[in-house]
Amino acid sequence: MAFELDGERIAAENHGRLAWLEEDYAHLGRQLMRRGVDIDKLTERVAAFRVSVPSWGVGTGGTRFARFAAPGEPRNVFEKIEDCEVVFKLVRTTPGISLHIPWDKPESPAELRAFAQGRGLFFDSMNSNTFQDQPGQDLSYKFGSLSHTDPAVRRQAVEHNLECLRLGVKLGARSHTVWIGDGGNFPGQVHFRKALDRYLESLRAIYAALPEGFRMFIEHKLYEPAFYSTVLNDWGTSYHCVRELGPQAFSLVDLGHHAPNVNIEMIVARLIQFGKLAGFHFNDSKYGDDDLDAGSIKPFQLFLIFNELVDAELSRVPGFDPAYMLDQSHNVTDPIESLATSAVELVRAYVQAHLVDRAALAAAQAENDALLALQALKQAFTTDVSPILGMARYRAGGAIDPLATYRSSGYRERKAEERPAEARRGAGIV
Ligand code: LRH
Ligand code: MN
């Protein structure tokens, strides 16, 4: 019988922490009451927050230089789901899992779906993969996929996406995410306009097969693996494409896919205003697409992004329904710990954004009182909302202290015994 992190373990760890949590929660409640904020209403709102975890994030990530495998890593999609379940048990906000195909391709979709459902989990977005060549693949993606100059390669890439769509329907997924690495490493290598035309033509073929109610997300990225030009390099090009495709197509924002210092919160506001925000691949970065833990490098930027999202939520922007997903690579931490703490940091930014005094902010903006406007945001960002986060987890049956609870469970050590390091099928190293 596979070892599981059970409710007793969580309850036992919570028992010693509840009194202090209640004390801190009551104190914060009094502080927020002075600001006209009902802490319990906010904690209820938090209980509805959801962010999906990437199946490829529960294995240890690596770089082109090295990957340092950790004992007890998942060896197949079922063990990945076991680890996703642990994250969900700890933080209670992550019932959704994004899958990557073919890394997670199941023998039996029905068996995989039942395995997840049996654990209170569901599949969120399906991610296709035409940035690697699979064993036995006819045509290579070395020089691109959906934008390749050879129509046969484009057809192969489109067919892979159609296969993903069919699998997504069987697994009960809700959306299909397309990221391609297509581009060039040298000036002149790629004809910019023709490559985009070929890409859009391929997307149309995928879009035409979208099931009813299914959403298609396209993900732009400045560079890597191409190091001079990337076909879908920025949000503007992405917006053009999703508008061309139709009402079921949206632009996905991966925070690490922008040049340093780009104003991502403004891109988010634009895509909200244009009704084309798909959602996010949350992570953080200092230099490139570092895929570090969300909120670990630029927590203020994460807050400013949620400030735009909460502003849209409160002003009931029509069609506003972003999909929140993590997309990280855990090279030096236990992936379960990183995903759990990253999910907590997203909820923190969301709660802080709900503490912005929007009337004061709007008045300051109307008066062009720049400092008062910034103060309205800073007051919210500098509020320690940890008691609300802890209480929301506790009331949802999760861990008041996810990290301490996970470490005291010995889960990873037990998995190291259960999962002897062997060839990992479909692990998907990023
Ligand atoms: C590309 C990306 C994309 C995934 C991959 C795992 O950098 O962000 O979302 O397919 O990482
Ligand atoms: Mn991504």
Coordinates of C-alpha atoms and ligand atoms in Angstrom, one line a residue:
M1 CA 0.0 0.0 0.0
A2 CA 1.5 3.3 -1.1
F3 CA 2.3 5.7 1.8
E4 CA -0.1 8.6 2.0
L5 CA -0.1 11.9 3.9
D6 CA -3.3 11.4 5.9
G7 CA -5.8 13.8 7.6
E8 CA -4.7 12.6 11.1
R9 CA -1.2 13.8 10.4
I10 CA -2.4 17.2 9.3
A11 CA -4.8 17.5 12.3
A12 CA -2.0 16.5 14.7
E13 CA 0.3 19.2 13.3
N14 CA -2.5 21.8 13.3
H15 CA -3.5 21.0 16.9
G16 CA -0.3 22.7 18.3
R17 CA -0.7 25.7 16.1
L18 CA -4.4 26.6 16.2
A19 CA -4.4 28.8 19.3
W20 CA -1.7 31.1 18.0
L21 CA -3.4 31.2 14.6
E22 CA -6.7 32.2 16.2
E23 CA -4.9 34.9 18.3
D24 CA -3.2 36.4 15.2
Y25 CA -6.4 36.1 13.2
A26 CA -8.4 38.0 15.8
H27 CA -5.7 40.7 16.0
L28 CA -5.6 41.1 12.2
G29 CA -9.4 41.1 12.2
R30 CA -9.5 44.1 14.5
Q31 CA -6.9 45.9 12.4
L32 CA -8.9 45.3 9.2
M33 CA -12.2 46.2 10.8
R34 CA -10.7 49.7 11.3
R35 CA -10.3 49.7 7.5
G36 CA -13.9 48.6 7.0
V37 CA -12.8 45.1 6.0
D38 CA -14.7 42.0 7.3
I39 CA -11.9 39.4 7.8
D40 CA -14.3 36.5 7.6
K41 CA -15.8 37.6 4.3
L42 CA -12.2 37.8 2.9
T43 CA -11.4 34.4 4.3
E44 CA -14.5 32.9 2.6
R45 CA -13.4 34.6 -0.7
V46 CA -10.0 32.9 -0.3
A47 CA -11.6 29.5 0.1
A48 CA -12.8 29.8 -3.5
F49 CA -9.3 30.6 -5.0
R50 CA -8.0 27.9 -7.3
V51 CA -4.6 27.4 -9.0
S52 CA -3.6 24.3 -11.0
V53 CA -0.3 22.6 -10.6
P54 CA 1.9 21.3 -13.5
S55 CA 2.3 17.5 -13.7
W56 CA 5.9 18.3 -15.0
G57 CA 6.6 20.3 -11.8
V58 CA 6.5 17.4 -9.3
G59 CA 9.6 15.9 -10.8
T60 CA 13.0 17.5 -10.2
G61 CA 13.8 20.0 -13.0
G62 CA 17.1 20.7 -14.6
T63 CA 19.0 22.9 -16.9
R64 CA 21.0 22.2 -20.0
F65 CA 24.0 21.8 -17.7
A66 CA 22.6 19.2 -15.3
R67 CA 19.7 17.7 -13.5
F68 CA 20.2 16.4 -10.0
A69 CA 17.6 13.7 -9.4
A70 CA 16.1 13.4 -5.9
P71 CA 15.2 10.2 -4.2
G72 CA 11.5 9.3 -4.3
E73 CA 10.7 11.2 -7.5
P74 CA 7.6 10.2 -9.4
R75 CA 8.4 7.7 -12.2
N76 CA 5.1 7.9 -14.1
V77 CA 1.9 10.0 -14.4
F78 CA 0.1 8.1 -11.5
E79 CA 2.9 8.9 -9.1
K80 CA 2.9 12.5 -10.3
I81 CA -0.8 12.7 -9.4
E82 CA 0.0 11.1 -5.9
D83 CA 2.4 14.0 -5.3
C84 CA -0.1 16.6 -6.7
E85 CA -2.6 15.2 -4.2
V86 CA -0.2 15.9 -1.3
V87 CA 0.1 19.5 -2.4
F88 CA -3.7 19.7 -2.5
K89 CA -4.0 18.1 1.0
L90 CA -1.6 20.7 2.4
V91 CA -3.0 23.9 0.8
R92 CA -6.5 23.0 -0.4
T93 CA -6.4 25.4 -3.4
T94 CA -4.9 23.1 -6.1
P95 CA -7.4 20.4 -7.2
G96 CA -6.5 21.0 -10.8
I97 CA -3.6 19.4 -12.7
S98 CA -2.2 20.5 -16.1
L99 CA -0.9 17.6 -18.1
H100 CA 1.8 17.5 -20.8
I101 CA 1.5 15.2 -23.7
P102 CA 3.3 12.8 -24.5
W103 CA 5.1 13.0 -21.1
D104 CA 1.8 12.1 -19.4
K105 CA 0.1 10.0 -22.1
P106 CA -1.9 7.3 -20.3
E107 CA -2.5 3.7 -21.6
S108 CA -6.1 4.1 -20.4
P109 CA -7.5 7.7 -20.2
A110 CA -10.5 6.4 -18.2
E111 CA -8.2 4.7 -15.6
L112 CA -6.2 7.9 -15.2
R113 CA -9.3 10.1 -15.0
A114 CA -10.7 7.8 -12.3
F115 CA -7.4 7.8 -10.4
A116 CA -7.5 11.6 -10.2
Q117 CA -11.2 11.9 -9.4
G118 CA -10.7 9.3 -6.7
R119 CA -8.4 11.8 -5.0
G120 CA -10.6 14.9 -5.5
L121 CA -8.5 16.1 -8.4
F122 CA -9.3 17.0 -12.1
F123 CA -7.3 17.8 -15.2
D124 CA -7.3 21.5 -16.1
S125 CA -5.3 22.3 -19.3
M126 CA -3.7 19.9 -21.7
N127 CA -0.3 21.0 -23.0
S128 CA 0.9 19.8 -26.4
N129 CA 4.6 19.2 -27.2
T130 CA 6.1 20.0 -30.6
F131 CA 9.3 21.3 -29.1
Q132 CA 10.9 17.8 -28.8
D133 CA 11.2 14.9 -31.2
Q134 CA 9.7 11.7 -29.8
P135 CA 11.2 8.2 -30.5
G136 CA 10.0 7.0 -33.8
Q137 CA 8.7 10.4 -34.9
D138 CA 8.7 10.7 -38.8
L139 CA 9.7 14.3 -39.2
S140 CA 11.9 16.4 -36.9
Y141 CA 10.9 19.7 -35.2
K142 CA 14.5 20.9 -35.2
F143 CA 13.5 23.8 -37.5
G144 CA 10.1 24.3 -36.0
S145 CA 6.7 22.8 -35.9
L146 CA 3.4 24.7 -36.5
S147 CA 5.4 27.3 -38.4
H148 CA 7.8 24.9 -40.2
T149 CA 8.5 25.7 -43.9
D150 CA 7.6 22.1 -44.7
P151 CA 3.8 21.6 -44.8
A152 CA 4.3 17.9 -43.9
V153 CA 6.0 18.9 -40.6
R154 CA 3.2 21.4 -39.9
R155 CA 0.6 18.7 -40.6
Q156 CA 2.4 16.3 -38.2
A157 CA 2.4 19.0 -35.5
V158 CA -1.3 19.8 -36.1
E159 CA -2.1 16.1 -35.8
H160 CA -0.3 15.9 -32.5
N161 CA -2.4 18.8 -31.2
L162 CA -5.6 17.1 -32.5
E163 CA -4.6 13.9 -30.6
C164 CA -4.1 16.0 -27.5
L165 CA -7.5 17.5 -27.9
R166 CA -9.2 14.1 -28.2
L167 CA -7.3 12.9 -25.1
G168 CA -8.3 16.1 -23.2
V169 CA -11.9 15.4 -23.9
K170 CA -11.6 11.9 -22.5
L171 CA -9.8 13.2 -19.4
G172 CA -12.4 15.9 -18.8
A173 CA -10.0 18.7 -19.3
R174 CA -11.2 22.3 -20.0
S175 CA -8.6 23.8 -22.2
H176 CA -5.7 23.1 -24.6
T177 CA -2.5 25.0 -24.3
V178 CA -0.1 25.5 -27.2
W179 CA 3.4 26.7 -26.7
I180 CA 6.0 26.2 -29.5
G181 CA 9.7 27.0 -29.5
D182 CA 9.7 27.8 -33.2
G183 CA 12.1 30.6 -34.3
G184 CA 15.6 31.2 -35.5
N185 CA 19.1 31.6 -34.1
F186 CA 20.5 33.9 -36.8
P187 CA 19.3 37.0 -38.7
G188 CA 17.8 35.9 -42.0
Q189 CA 17.2 32.3 -40.9
V190 CA 13.4 32.9 -40.6
H191 CA 11.1 35.1 -42.7
F192 CA 9.2 36.8 -39.9
R193 CA 5.9 37.5 -41.8
K194 CA 5.7 34.1 -43.6
A195 CA 6.5 32.2 -40.5
L196 CA 3.7 33.9 -38.6
D197 CA 1.3 33.2 -41.5
R198 CA 2.2 29.5 -41.4
Y199 CA 1.8 29.4 -37.6
L200 CA -1.6 31.0 -37.8
E201 CA -2.7 28.7 -40.6
S202 CA -1.8 25.7 -38.4
L203 CA -3.6 27.2 -35.3
R204 CA -6.7 27.6 -37.4
A205 CA -6.6 23.8 -38.2
I206 CA -6.4 23.1 -34.4
Y207 CA -9.0 25.7 -33.5
A208 CA -11.5 24.2 -36.0
A209 CA -11.4 20.9 -34.0
L210 CA -12.0 22.5 -30.6
P211 CA -14.8 20.8 -28.8
E212 CA -17.8 22.8 -27.6
G213 CA -16.9 24.9 -24.5
F214 CA -13.2 24.0 -24.8
R215 CA -10.8 27.0 -24.7
M216 CA -7.5 27.2 -26.6
F217 CA -4.6 29.1 -25.0
I218 CA -1.6 30.2 -26.9
E219 CA 1.6 31.1 -25.0
H220 CA 4.0 33.7 -26.2
K221 CA 7.7 33.7 -25.2
L222 CA 10.5 36.2 -25.9
Y223 CA 13.2 33.7 -26.6
E224 CA 14.6 30.1 -25.9
P225 CA 15.0 27.6 -27.4
A226 CA 15.4 30.1 -30.3
F227 CA 18.0 32.8 -29.5
Y228 CA 17.5 35.4 -32.2
S229 CA 13.8 35.4 -33.3
T230 CA 10.7 33.6 -31.9
V231 CA 7.6 33.2 -34.0
L232 CA 5.2 33.9 -31.1
N233 CA 7.5 36.3 -29.2
D234 CA 5.1 38.7 -27.4
W235 CA 1.6 39.5 -26.2
G236 CA 0.8 41.8 -29.1
T237 CA 1.4 39.0 -31.6
S238 CA -0.5 36.6 -29.4
Y239 CA -3.5 39.0 -29.2
H240 CA -3.5 39.4 -32.9
C241 CA -3.6 35.6 -33.4
V242 CA -6.4 34.8 -30.8
R243 CA -8.5 37.6 -32.2
E244 CA -8.0 36.1 -35.7
L245 CA -8.9 32.6 -34.4
G246 CA -12.2 33.3 -32.7
P247 CA -14.1 33.5 -29.4
Q248 CA -12.6 30.3 -27.9
A249 CA -9.0 31.4 -28.3
F250 CA -7.1 33.4 -25.6
S251 CA -3.6 34.6 -24.7
L252 CA -1.8 32.8 -21.9
V253 CA 0.7 34.9 -19.8
D254 CA 3.8 32.9 -18.5
L255 CA 5.5 35.4 -16.2
G256 CA 9.0 34.2 -17.2
H257 CA 8.4 34.8 -20.9
H258 CA 9.1 38.5 -21.0
A259 CA 12.3 40.5 -21.1
P260 CA 13.5 41.8 -17.7
N261 CA 11.6 44.9 -16.4
V262 CA 8.7 44.5 -18.8
N263 CA 5.5 45.8 -17.2
I264 CA 3.6 42.5 -17.1
E265 CA 0.8 43.9 -15.0
M266 CA 0.0 46.3 -17.8
I267 CA 0.0 43.5 -20.4
V268 CA -2.5 41.7 -18.1
A269 CA -4.7 44.9 -17.9
R270 CA -4.6 45.1 -21.7
L271 CA -5.6 41.5 -22.3
I272 CA -8.4 41.8 -19.7
Q273 CA -9.7 45.0 -21.5
F274 CA -9.5 43.2 -24.8
G275 CA -11.4 40.2 -23.4
K276 CA -8.6 37.8 -24.4
L277 CA -6.8 36.9 -21.1
A278 CA -6.5 33.1 -21.0
G279 CA -4.8 33.0 -17.6
F280 CA -1.3 32.4 -16.3
H281 CA 1.7 30.2 -15.9
F282 CA 2.8 31.7 -12.6
N283 CA 6.5 31.5 -11.7
D284 CA 9.3 34.0 -11.0
S285 CA 12.6 34.9 -12.6
K286 CA 15.6 37.3 -12.2
Y287 CA 17.0 37.1 -15.7
G288 CA 15.4 34.7 -18.3
D289 CA 12.7 32.0 -18.2
D290 CA 14.2 30.8 -14.9
D291 CA 10.9 29.1 -13.8
L292 CA 11.6 29.9 -10.1
D293 CA 9.0 29.7 -7.4
A294 CA 6.1 32.3 -7.7
G295 CA 6.7 35.3 -5.5
S296 CA 10.2 34.3 -4.7
I297 CA 12.0 37.1 -6.6
K298 CA 9.5 39.9 -7.4
P299 CA 6.6 39.6 -4.9
F300 CA 5.5 43.2 -5.5
Q301 CA 5.1 42.5 -9.3
L302 CA 3.0 39.4 -8.4
F303 CA 0.9 41.7 -6.2
L304 CA 0.5 44.3 -8.9
I305 CA -0.7 41.6 -11.3
F306 CA -3.3 40.4 -8.8
N307 CA -4.2 44.0 -8.3
E308 CA -5.3 44.2 -12.0
L309 CA -7.1 40.8 -11.7
V310 CA -9.0 41.8 -8.5
D311 CA -9.9 45.1 -10.0
A312 CA -11.4 43.3 -13.0
E313 CA -13.1 40.8 -10.7
L314 CA -14.7 43.5 -8.6
S315 CA -15.8 45.6 -11.6
R316 CA -17.3 42.4 -13.1
V317 CA -15.5 42.7 -16.5
P318 CA -17.7 40.6 -18.9
G319 CA -16.1 37.2 -19.7
F320 CA -13.4 37.6 -17.2
D321 CA -12.5 34.0 -16.3
P322 CA -8.7 33.5 -16.1
A323 CA -7.2 30.1 -15.6
Y324 CA -4.5 30.2 -12.9
M325 CA -1.7 27.6 -13.3
L326 CA 1.8 27.2 -11.9
D327 CA 4.6 26.4 -14.3
Q328 CA 7.9 26.0 -12.5
S329 CA 11.0 24.0 -12.6
H330 CA 12.3 22.8 -9.2
N331 CA 16.1 22.2 -9.5
V332 CA 17.2 22.5 -5.9
T333 CA 14.1 22.2 -3.8
D334 CA 11.6 19.4 -3.1
P335 CA 8.9 20.0 -5.8
I336 CA 6.0 19.4 -3.4
E337 CA 7.4 22.0 -1.0
S338 CA 7.9 24.5 -3.8
L339 CA 4.5 24.0 -5.3
A340 CA 2.7 24.2 -1.9
T341 CA 4.5 27.4 -0.9
S342 CA 4.1 28.9 -4.4
A343 CA 0.3 28.2 -4.2
V344 CA 0.3 30.0 -0.8
E345 CA 2.2 33.0 -2.3
L346 CA -0.5 33.3 -5.0
V347 CA -3.3 33.4 -2.5
R348 CA -1.3 35.9 -0.5
A349 CA -1.1 38.3 -3.5
Y350 CA -4.8 37.7 -4.2
V351 CA -5.8 38.6 -0.6
Q352 CA -3.5 41.6 -0.4
A353 CA -5.1 42.8 -3.7
H354 CA -8.5 42.6 -2.0
L355 CA -7.2 44.9 0.7
V356 CA -6.6 47.8 -1.7
D357 CA -8.9 50.6 -0.8
R358 CA -10.2 51.0 -4.3
A359 CA -12.2 54.2 -3.5
A360 CA -9.1 55.9 -2.2
L361 CA -7.1 54.7 -5.1
A362 CA -9.7 55.9 -7.7
A363 CA -9.9 59.3 -5.9
A364 CA -6.1 59.6 -5.9
Q365 CA -6.0 58.7 -9.6
A366 CA -8.7 61.3 -10.4
E367 CA -6.7 63.9 -8.5
N368 CA -3.4 62.8 -10.1
D369 CA -2.1 62.3 -6.5
A370 CA 0.6 59.8 -7.5
L371 CA 1.9 59.3 -4.0
L372 CA -1.5 58.7 -2.4
A373 CA -2.3 56.2 -5.2
L374 CA 1.0 54.3 -4.5
Q375 CA 0.3 54.5 -0.8
A376 CA -3.1 52.8 -1.3
L377 CA -1.3 49.9 -3.0
K378 CA 1.6 49.7 -0.6
Q379 CA -0.8 49.6 2.4
A380 CA -2.3 46.5 1.0
F381 CA 1.0 44.9 -0.1
T382 CA 2.6 45.5 3.3
T383 CA -0.3 43.9 5.3
D384 CA 0.8 40.5 6.7
V385 CA -2.2 38.4 5.7
S386 CA -0.7 35.1 6.8
P387 CA -3.4 34.6 9.5
I388 CA -6.1 34.7 6.8
L389 CA -4.1 32.3 4.6
G390 CA -3.6 29.9 7.6
M391 CA -7.2 30.1 8.7
A392 CA -8.5 29.5 5.2
R393 CA -6.3 26.4 4.9
Y394 CA -7.3 25.2 8.3
R395 CA -11.1 25.7 7.7
A396 CA -10.7 23.8 4.4
G397 CA -9.0 20.8 6.2
G398 CA -5.5 21.8 5.1
A399 CA -2.3 22.5 7.0
I400 CA -1.8 25.6 9.1
D401 CA 1.9 25.2 8.4
P402 CA 2.2 23.2 5.1
L403 CA 6.0 23.0 5.1
A404 CA 6.4 21.8 8.7
T405 CA 3.5 19.3 8.2
Y406 CA 4.9 17.9 5.0
R407 CA 8.4 17.5 6.5
S408 CA 7.1 15.9 9.7
S409 CA 5.2 13.4 7.6
G410 CA 8.4 11.8 6.2
Y411 CA 6.5 11.5 2.8
R412 CA 9.6 11.9 0.7
E413 CA 11.6 9.5 2.6
R414 CA 8.8 6.9 2.4
K415 CA 8.6 7.5 -1.4
A416 CA 12.3 7.0 -1.7
E417 CA 11.8 3.5 -0.4
E418 CA 8.7 2.9 -2.5
R419 CA 10.1 4.4 -5.7
P420 CA 13.6 3.0 -6.4
A421 CA 15.2 5.2 -9.0
E422 CA 14.6 3.5 -12.3
A423 CA 14.0 4.7 -15.9
R424 CA 11.3 7.3 -15.5
R425 CA 8.7 6.8 -18.3
G426 CA 7.3 10.1 -19.7
A427 CA 8.9 12.1 -16.9
G428 CA 9.4 15.1 -19.1
I429 CA 12.6 17.0 -18.1
V430 CA 12.3 20.8 -18.6
Ligands
LRH1 C1 7.9 26.9 -22.1 C2 6.9 26.5 -21.1 C3 5.6 26.0 -21.6 C4 5.6 24.5 -21.3 C5 7.0 24.3 -20.9 C6 7.0 23.2 -19.9 O1 8.9 27.6 -21.6 O2 6.7 27.6 -20.2 O3 4.5 26.4 -20.9 O4 5.1 23.7 -22.3 O5 7.4 25.5 -20.3
MN2 MN 4.7 28.1 -19.4

